[in-house]
Short mmCIF file of N, CA and C in Angstrom, two decimals:
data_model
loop_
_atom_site.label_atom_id
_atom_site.label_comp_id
_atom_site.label_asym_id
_atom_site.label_seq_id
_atom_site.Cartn_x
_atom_site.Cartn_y
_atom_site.Cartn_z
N UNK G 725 126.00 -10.26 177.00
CA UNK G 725 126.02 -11.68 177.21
C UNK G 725 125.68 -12.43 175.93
N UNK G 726 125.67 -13.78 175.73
CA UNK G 726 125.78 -13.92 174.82
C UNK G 726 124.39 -14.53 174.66
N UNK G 727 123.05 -13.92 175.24
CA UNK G 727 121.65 -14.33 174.57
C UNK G 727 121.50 -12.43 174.73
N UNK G 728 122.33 -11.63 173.87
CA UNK G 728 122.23 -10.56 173.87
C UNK G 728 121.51 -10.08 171.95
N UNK G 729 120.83 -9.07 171.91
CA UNK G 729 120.22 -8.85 170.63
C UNK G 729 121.50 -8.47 169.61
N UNK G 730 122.74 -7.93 170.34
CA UNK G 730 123.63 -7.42 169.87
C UNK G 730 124.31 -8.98 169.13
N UNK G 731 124.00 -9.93 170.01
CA UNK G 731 125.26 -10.94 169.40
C UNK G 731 124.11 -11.69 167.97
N UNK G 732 122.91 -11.38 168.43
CA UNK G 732 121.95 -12.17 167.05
C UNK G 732 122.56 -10.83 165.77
N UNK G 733 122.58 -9.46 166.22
CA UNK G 733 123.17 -9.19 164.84
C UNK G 733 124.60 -9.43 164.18
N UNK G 734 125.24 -9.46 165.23
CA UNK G 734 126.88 -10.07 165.01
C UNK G 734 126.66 -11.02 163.99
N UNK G 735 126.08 -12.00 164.70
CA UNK G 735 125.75 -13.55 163.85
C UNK G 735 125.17 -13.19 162.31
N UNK G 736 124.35 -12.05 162.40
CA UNK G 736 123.97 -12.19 160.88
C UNK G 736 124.25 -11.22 160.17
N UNK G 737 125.52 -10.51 160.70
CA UNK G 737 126.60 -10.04 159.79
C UNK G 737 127.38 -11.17 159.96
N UNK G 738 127.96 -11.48 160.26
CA UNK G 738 128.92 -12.45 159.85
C UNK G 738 128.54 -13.60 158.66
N UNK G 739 126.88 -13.86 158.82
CA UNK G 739 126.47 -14.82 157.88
C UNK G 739 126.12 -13.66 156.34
N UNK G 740 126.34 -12.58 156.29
CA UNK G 740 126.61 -11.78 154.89
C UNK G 740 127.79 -12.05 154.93
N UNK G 741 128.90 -11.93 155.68
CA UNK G 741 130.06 -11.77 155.08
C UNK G 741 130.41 -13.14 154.76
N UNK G 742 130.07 -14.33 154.98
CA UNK G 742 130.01 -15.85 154.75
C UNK G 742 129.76 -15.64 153.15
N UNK G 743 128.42 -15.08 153.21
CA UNK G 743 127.50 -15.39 152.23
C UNK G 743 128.56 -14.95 150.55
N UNK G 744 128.75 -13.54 150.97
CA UNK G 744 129.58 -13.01 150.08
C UNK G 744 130.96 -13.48 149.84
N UNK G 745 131.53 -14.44 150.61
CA UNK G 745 132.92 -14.93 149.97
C UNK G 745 132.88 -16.07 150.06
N UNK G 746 131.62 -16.22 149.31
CA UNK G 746 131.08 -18.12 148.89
C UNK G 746 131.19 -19.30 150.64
N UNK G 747 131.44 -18.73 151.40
CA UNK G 747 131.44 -20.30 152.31
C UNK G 747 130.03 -20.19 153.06
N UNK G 748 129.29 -20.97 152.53
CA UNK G 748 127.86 -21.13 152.45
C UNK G 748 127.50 -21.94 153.35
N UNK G 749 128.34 -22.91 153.45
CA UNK G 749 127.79 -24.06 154.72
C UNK G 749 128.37 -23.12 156.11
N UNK G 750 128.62 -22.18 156.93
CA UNK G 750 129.63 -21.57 157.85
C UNK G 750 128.77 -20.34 157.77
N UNK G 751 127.78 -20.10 156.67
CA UNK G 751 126.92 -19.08 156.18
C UNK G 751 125.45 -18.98 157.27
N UNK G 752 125.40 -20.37 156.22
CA UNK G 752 124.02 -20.88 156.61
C UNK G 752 124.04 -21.27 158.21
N UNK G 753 125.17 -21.63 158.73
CA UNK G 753 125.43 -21.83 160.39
C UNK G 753 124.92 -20.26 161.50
N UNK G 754 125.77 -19.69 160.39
CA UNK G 754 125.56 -18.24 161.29
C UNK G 754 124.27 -17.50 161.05
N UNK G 755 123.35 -17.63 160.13
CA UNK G 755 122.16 -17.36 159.69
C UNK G 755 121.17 -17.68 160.18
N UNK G 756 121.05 -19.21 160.39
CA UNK G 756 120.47 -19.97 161.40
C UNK G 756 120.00 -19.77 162.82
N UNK G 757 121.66 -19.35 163.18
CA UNK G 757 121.56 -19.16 164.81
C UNK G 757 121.07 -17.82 164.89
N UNK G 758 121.35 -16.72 163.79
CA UNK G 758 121.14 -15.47 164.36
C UNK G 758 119.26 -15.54 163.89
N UNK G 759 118.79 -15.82 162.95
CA UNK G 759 117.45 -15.91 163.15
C UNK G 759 116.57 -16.88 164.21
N UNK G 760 117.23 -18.03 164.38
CA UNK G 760 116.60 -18.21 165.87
C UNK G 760 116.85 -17.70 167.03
N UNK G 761 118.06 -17.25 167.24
CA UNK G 761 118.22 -15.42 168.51
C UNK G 761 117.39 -14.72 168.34
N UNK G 762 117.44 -14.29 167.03
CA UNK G 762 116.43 -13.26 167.28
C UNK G 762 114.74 -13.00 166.99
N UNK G 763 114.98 -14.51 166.44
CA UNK G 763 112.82 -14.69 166.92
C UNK G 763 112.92 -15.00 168.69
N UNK G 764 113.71 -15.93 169.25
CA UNK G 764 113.55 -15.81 170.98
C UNK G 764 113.43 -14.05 171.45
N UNK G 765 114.22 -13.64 170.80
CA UNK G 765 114.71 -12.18 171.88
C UNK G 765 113.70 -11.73 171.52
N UNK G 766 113.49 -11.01 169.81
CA UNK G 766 112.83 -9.95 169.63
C UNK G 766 111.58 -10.13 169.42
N UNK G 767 111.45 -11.47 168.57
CA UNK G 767 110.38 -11.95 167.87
C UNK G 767 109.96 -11.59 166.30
N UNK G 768 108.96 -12.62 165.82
CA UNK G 768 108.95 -11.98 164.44
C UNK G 768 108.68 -11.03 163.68
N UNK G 769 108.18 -10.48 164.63
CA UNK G 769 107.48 -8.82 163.77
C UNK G 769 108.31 -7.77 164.28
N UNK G 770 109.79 -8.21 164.71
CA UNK G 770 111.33 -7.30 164.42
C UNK G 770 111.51 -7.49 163.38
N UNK G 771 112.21 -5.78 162.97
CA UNK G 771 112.91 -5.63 161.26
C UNK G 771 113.55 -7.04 161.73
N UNK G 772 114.59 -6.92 162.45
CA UNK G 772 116.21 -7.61 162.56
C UNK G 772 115.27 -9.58 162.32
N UNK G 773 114.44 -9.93 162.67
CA UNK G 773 113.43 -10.57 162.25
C UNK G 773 114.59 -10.99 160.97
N UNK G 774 113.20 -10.21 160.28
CA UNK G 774 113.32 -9.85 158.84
C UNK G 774 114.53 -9.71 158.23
N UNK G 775 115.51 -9.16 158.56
CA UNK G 775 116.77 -9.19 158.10
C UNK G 775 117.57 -10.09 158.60
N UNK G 776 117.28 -11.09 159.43
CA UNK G 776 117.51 -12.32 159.29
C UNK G 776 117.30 -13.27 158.29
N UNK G 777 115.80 -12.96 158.06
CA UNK G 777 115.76 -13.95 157.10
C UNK G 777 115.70 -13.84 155.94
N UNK G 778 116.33 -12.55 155.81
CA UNK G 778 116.85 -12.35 153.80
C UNK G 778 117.84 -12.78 153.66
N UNK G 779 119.26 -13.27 154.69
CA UNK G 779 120.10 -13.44 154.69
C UNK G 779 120.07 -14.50 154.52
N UNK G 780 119.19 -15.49 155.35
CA UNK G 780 119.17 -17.19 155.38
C UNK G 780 118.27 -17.43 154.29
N UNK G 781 117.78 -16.65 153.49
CA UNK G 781 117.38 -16.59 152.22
C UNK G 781 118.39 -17.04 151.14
N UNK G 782 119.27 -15.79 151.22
CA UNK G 782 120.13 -15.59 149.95
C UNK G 782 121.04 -16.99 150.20
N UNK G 783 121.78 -17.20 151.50
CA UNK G 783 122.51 -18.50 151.46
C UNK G 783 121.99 -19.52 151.05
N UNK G 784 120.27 -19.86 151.63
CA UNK G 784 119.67 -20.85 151.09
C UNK G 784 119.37 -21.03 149.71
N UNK G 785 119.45 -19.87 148.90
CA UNK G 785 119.39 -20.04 147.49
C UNK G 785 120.55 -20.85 147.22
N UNK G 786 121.87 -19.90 147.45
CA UNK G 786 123.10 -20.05 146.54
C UNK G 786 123.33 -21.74 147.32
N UNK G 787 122.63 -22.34 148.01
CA UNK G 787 122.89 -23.85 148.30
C UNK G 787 121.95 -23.91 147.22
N UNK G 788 121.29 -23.71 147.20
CA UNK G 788 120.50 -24.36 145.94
C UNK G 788 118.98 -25.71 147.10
N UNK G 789 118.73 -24.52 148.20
CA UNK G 789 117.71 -24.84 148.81
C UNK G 789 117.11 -23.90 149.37
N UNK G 790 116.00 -23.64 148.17
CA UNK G 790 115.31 -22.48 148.35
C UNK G 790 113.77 -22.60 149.74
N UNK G 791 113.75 -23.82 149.24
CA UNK G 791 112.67 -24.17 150.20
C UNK G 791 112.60 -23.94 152.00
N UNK G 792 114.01 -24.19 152.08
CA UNK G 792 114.63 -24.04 153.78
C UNK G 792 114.04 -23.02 154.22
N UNK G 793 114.44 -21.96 153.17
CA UNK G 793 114.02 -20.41 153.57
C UNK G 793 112.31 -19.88 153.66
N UNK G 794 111.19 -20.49 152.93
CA UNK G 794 110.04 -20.21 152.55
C UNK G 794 109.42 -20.03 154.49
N UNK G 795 109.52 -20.46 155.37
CA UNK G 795 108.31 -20.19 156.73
C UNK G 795 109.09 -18.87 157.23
N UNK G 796 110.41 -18.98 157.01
CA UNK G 796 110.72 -17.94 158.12
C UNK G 796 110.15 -16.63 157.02
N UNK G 797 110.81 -16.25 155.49
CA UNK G 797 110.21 -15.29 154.45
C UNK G 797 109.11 -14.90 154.91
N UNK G 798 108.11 -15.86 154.66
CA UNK G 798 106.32 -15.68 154.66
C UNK G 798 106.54 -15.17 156.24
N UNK G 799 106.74 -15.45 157.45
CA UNK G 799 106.19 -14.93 158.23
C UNK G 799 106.79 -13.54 158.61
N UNK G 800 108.57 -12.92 158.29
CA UNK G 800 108.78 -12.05 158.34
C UNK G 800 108.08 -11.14 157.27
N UNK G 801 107.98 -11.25 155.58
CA UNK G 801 106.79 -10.55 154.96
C UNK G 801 105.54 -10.29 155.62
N UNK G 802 104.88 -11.15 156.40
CA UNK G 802 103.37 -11.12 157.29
C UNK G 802 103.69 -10.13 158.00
N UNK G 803 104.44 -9.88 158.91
CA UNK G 803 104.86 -8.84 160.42
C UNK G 803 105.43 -7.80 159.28
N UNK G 804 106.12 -7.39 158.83
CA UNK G 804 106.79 -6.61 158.19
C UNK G 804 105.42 -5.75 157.37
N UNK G 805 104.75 -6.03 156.61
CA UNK G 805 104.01 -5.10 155.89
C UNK G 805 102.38 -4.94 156.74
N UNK G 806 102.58 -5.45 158.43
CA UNK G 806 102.09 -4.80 159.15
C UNK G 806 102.46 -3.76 160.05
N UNK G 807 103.79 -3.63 160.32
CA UNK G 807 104.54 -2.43 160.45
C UNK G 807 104.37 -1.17 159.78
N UNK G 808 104.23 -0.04 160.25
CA UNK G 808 104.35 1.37 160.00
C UNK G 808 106.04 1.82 160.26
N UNK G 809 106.70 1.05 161.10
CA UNK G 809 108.02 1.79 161.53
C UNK G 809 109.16 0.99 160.99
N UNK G 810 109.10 -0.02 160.34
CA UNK G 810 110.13 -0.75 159.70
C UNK G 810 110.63 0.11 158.75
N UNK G 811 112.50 -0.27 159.03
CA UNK G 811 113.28 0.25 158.07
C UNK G 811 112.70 0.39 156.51
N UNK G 812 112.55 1.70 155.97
CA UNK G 812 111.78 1.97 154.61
C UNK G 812 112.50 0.55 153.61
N UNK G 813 113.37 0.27 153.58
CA UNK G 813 113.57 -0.82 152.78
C UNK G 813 113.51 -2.10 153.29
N UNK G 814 113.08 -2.54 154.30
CA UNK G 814 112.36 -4.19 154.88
C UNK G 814 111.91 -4.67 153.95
N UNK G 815 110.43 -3.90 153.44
CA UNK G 815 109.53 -5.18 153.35
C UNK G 815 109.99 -5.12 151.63
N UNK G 816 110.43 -4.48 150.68
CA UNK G 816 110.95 -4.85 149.51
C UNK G 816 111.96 -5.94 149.54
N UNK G 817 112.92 -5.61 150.29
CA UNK G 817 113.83 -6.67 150.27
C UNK G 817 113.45 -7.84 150.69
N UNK G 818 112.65 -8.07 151.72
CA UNK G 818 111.73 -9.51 152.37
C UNK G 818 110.89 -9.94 151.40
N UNK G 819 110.27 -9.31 150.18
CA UNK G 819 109.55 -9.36 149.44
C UNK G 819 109.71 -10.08 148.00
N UNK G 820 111.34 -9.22 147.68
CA UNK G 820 112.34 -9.76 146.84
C UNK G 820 113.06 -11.14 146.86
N UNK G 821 113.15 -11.33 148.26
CA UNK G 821 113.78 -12.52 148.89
C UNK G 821 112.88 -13.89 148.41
N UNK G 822 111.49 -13.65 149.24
CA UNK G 822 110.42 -14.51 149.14
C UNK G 822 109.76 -14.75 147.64
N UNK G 823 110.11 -13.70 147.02
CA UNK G 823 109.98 -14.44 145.06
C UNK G 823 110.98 -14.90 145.02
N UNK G 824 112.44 -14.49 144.88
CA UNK G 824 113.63 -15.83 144.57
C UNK G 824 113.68 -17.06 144.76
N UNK G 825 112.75 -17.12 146.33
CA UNK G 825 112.78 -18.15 147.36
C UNK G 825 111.54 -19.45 146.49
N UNK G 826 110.20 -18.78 146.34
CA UNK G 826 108.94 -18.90 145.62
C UNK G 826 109.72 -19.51 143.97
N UNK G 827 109.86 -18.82 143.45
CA UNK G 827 110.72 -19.10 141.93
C UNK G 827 111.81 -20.66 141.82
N UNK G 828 112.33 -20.72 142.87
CA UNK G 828 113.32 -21.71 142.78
C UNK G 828 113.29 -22.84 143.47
N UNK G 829 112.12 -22.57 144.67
CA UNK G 829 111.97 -23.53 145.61
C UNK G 829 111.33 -24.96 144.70
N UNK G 830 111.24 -26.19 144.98
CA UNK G 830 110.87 -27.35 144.58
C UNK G 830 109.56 -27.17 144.98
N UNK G 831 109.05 -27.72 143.38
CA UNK G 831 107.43 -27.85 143.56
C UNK G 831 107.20 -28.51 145.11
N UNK G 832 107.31 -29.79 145.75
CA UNK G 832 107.11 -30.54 147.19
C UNK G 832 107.03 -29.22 148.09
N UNK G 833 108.02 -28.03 148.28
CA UNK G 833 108.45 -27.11 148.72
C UNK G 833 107.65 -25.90 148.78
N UNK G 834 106.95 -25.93 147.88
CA UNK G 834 105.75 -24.75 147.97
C UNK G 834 106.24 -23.94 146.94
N UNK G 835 106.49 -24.72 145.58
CA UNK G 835 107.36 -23.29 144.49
C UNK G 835 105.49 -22.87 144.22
N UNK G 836 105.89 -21.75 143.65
CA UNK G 836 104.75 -20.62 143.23
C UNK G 836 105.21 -19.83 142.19
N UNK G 837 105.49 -19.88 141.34
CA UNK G 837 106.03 -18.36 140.41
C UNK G 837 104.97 -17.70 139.79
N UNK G 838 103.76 -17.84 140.11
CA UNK G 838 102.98 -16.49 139.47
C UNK G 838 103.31 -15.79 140.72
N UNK G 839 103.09 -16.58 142.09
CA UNK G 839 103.37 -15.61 143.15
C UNK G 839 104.37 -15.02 143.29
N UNK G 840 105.55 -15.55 143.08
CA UNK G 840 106.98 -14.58 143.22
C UNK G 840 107.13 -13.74 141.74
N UNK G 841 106.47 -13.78 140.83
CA UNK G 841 106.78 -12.85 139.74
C UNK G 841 106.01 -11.43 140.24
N UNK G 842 104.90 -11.69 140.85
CA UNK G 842 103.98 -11.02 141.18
C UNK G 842 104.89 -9.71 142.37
N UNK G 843 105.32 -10.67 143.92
CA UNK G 843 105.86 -10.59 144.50
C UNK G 843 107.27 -9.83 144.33
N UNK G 844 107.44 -9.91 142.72
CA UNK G 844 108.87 -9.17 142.57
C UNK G 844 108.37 -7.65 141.88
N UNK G 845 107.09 -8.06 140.77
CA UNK G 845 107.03 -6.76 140.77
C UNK G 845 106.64 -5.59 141.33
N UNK G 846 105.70 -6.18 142.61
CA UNK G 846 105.52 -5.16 143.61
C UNK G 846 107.12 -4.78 144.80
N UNK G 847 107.66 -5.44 144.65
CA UNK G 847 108.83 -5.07 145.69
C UNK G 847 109.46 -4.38 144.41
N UNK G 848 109.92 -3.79 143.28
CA UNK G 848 110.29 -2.86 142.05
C UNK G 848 109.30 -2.08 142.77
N UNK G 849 108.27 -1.59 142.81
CA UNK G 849 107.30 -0.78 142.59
C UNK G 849 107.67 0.31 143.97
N UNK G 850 107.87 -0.78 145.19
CA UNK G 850 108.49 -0.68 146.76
C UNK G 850 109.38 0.50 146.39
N UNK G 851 110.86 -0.61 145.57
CA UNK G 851 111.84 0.11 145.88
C UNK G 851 111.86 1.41 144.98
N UNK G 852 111.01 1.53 143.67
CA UNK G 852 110.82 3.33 143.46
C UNK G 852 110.25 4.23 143.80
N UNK G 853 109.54 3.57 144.90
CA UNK G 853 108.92 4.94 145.66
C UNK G 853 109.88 5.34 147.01
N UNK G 854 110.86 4.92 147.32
CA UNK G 854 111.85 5.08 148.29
C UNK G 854 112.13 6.21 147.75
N UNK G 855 112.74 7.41 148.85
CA UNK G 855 113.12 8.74 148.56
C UNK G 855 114.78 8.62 147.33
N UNK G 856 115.49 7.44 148.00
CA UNK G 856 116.77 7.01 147.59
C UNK G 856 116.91 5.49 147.07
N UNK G 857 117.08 5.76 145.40
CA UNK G 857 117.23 5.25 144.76
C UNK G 857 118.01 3.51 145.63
N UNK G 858 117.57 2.19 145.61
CA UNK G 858 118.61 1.98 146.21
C UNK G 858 119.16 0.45 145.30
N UNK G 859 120.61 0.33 145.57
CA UNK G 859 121.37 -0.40 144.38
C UNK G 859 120.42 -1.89 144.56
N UNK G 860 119.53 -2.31 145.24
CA UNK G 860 118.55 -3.52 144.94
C UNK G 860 117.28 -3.21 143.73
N UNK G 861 117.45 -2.21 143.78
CA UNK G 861 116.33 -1.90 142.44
C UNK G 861 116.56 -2.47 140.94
N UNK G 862 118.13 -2.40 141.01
CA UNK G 862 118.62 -3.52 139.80
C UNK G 862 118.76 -4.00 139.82
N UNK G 863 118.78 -5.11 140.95
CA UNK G 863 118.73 -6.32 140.98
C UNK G 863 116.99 -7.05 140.38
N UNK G 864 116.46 -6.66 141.15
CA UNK G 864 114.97 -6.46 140.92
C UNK G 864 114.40 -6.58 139.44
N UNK G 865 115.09 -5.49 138.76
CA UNK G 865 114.56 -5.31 137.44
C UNK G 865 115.80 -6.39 137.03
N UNK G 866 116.89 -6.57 136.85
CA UNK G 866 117.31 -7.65 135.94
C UNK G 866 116.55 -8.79 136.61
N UNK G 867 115.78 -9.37 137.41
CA UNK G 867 115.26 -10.21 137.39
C UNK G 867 114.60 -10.39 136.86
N UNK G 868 113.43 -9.27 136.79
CA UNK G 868 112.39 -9.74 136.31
C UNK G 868 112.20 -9.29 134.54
N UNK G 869 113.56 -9.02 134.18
CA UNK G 869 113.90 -8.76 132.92
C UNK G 869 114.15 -10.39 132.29
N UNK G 870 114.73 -11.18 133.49
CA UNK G 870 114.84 -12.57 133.11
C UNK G 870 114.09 -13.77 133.29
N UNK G 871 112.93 -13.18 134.14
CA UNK G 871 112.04 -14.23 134.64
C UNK G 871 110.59 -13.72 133.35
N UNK G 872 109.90 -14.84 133.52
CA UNK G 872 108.31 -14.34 132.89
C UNK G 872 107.35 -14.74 133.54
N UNK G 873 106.34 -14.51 133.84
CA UNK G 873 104.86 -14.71 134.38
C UNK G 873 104.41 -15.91 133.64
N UNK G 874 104.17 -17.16 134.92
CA UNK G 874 104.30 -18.57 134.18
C UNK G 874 102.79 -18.16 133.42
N UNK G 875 101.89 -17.21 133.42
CA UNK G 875 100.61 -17.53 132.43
C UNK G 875 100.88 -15.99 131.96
N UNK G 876 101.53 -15.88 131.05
CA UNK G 876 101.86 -15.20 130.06
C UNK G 876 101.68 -13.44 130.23
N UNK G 877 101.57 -13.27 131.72
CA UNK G 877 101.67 -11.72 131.80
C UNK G 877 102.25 -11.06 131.08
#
């Protein structure tokens, strides 16, 4: 039916595949709905949670509104690295998300970049202790190959 857990992930695949062939406003629609499905259904301390809201992350960046994304981040990071059974790559990627998010968001917005520099290098640290190498680890490091620690880390 359609207040089914199955259709909140539909929705946020469809808002990657938005995301990835640039239509961002149709993105951010499907991102939306599938993270409020699935805080009703599952609630926030579900991965699918969480992988909701890396998604309504990344769209909210590439709008160039990082801030949108900062309550749902922080509270899927909160539930997520109280988990023992979350997908081994959750809380890096939720982690990764929430420095991009932190980094770019408008000061009014809650920007932070000691916190998201911080925030990025522990999600690097995440993703090399994973058994399998995984292709976000370079993302990770060219970031923070391009970012610096606003007090001179």
């Amino acid at each position: 039916g359609a207040e089914h857990p199955d259709v909140a992930s539909s929705l946020e695949n469809l808002a990657w595949v938005c995301w990835k062939r640039g239509e961002l406003e149709e993105g951010f629609d499907f991102a939306e709905r599938a993270l409020s499905m699935t805080e009703a259904l599952l609630g926030e301390s579900h991965p699918k949670y969480a992988a909701a809201a890396v998604v309504a992350a990344h769209i909210a960046l590439a709008r160039g509104r990082a801030g949108d994304c900062l309550p749902a981040l922080e509270r899927a990071l909160d539930s997520m690295q109280r988990r023992t059974d979350a997908p081994p790559e959750t809380v890096p990627d939720t982690r990764f998300a929430l420095a991009r998010a932190l980094w770019e968001a408008p000061v009014t917005d809650g920007r932070d970049r000691a916190r998201a520099f911080e925030l990025a290098e522990r999600a690097r640290t995440e993703y090399r202790e994973l058994p399998v190498t995984p292709p976000d680890l370079e993302q990770v490091e060219s970031w923070l190959a391009t970012h610096r620690h606003p007090r001179g880390r």
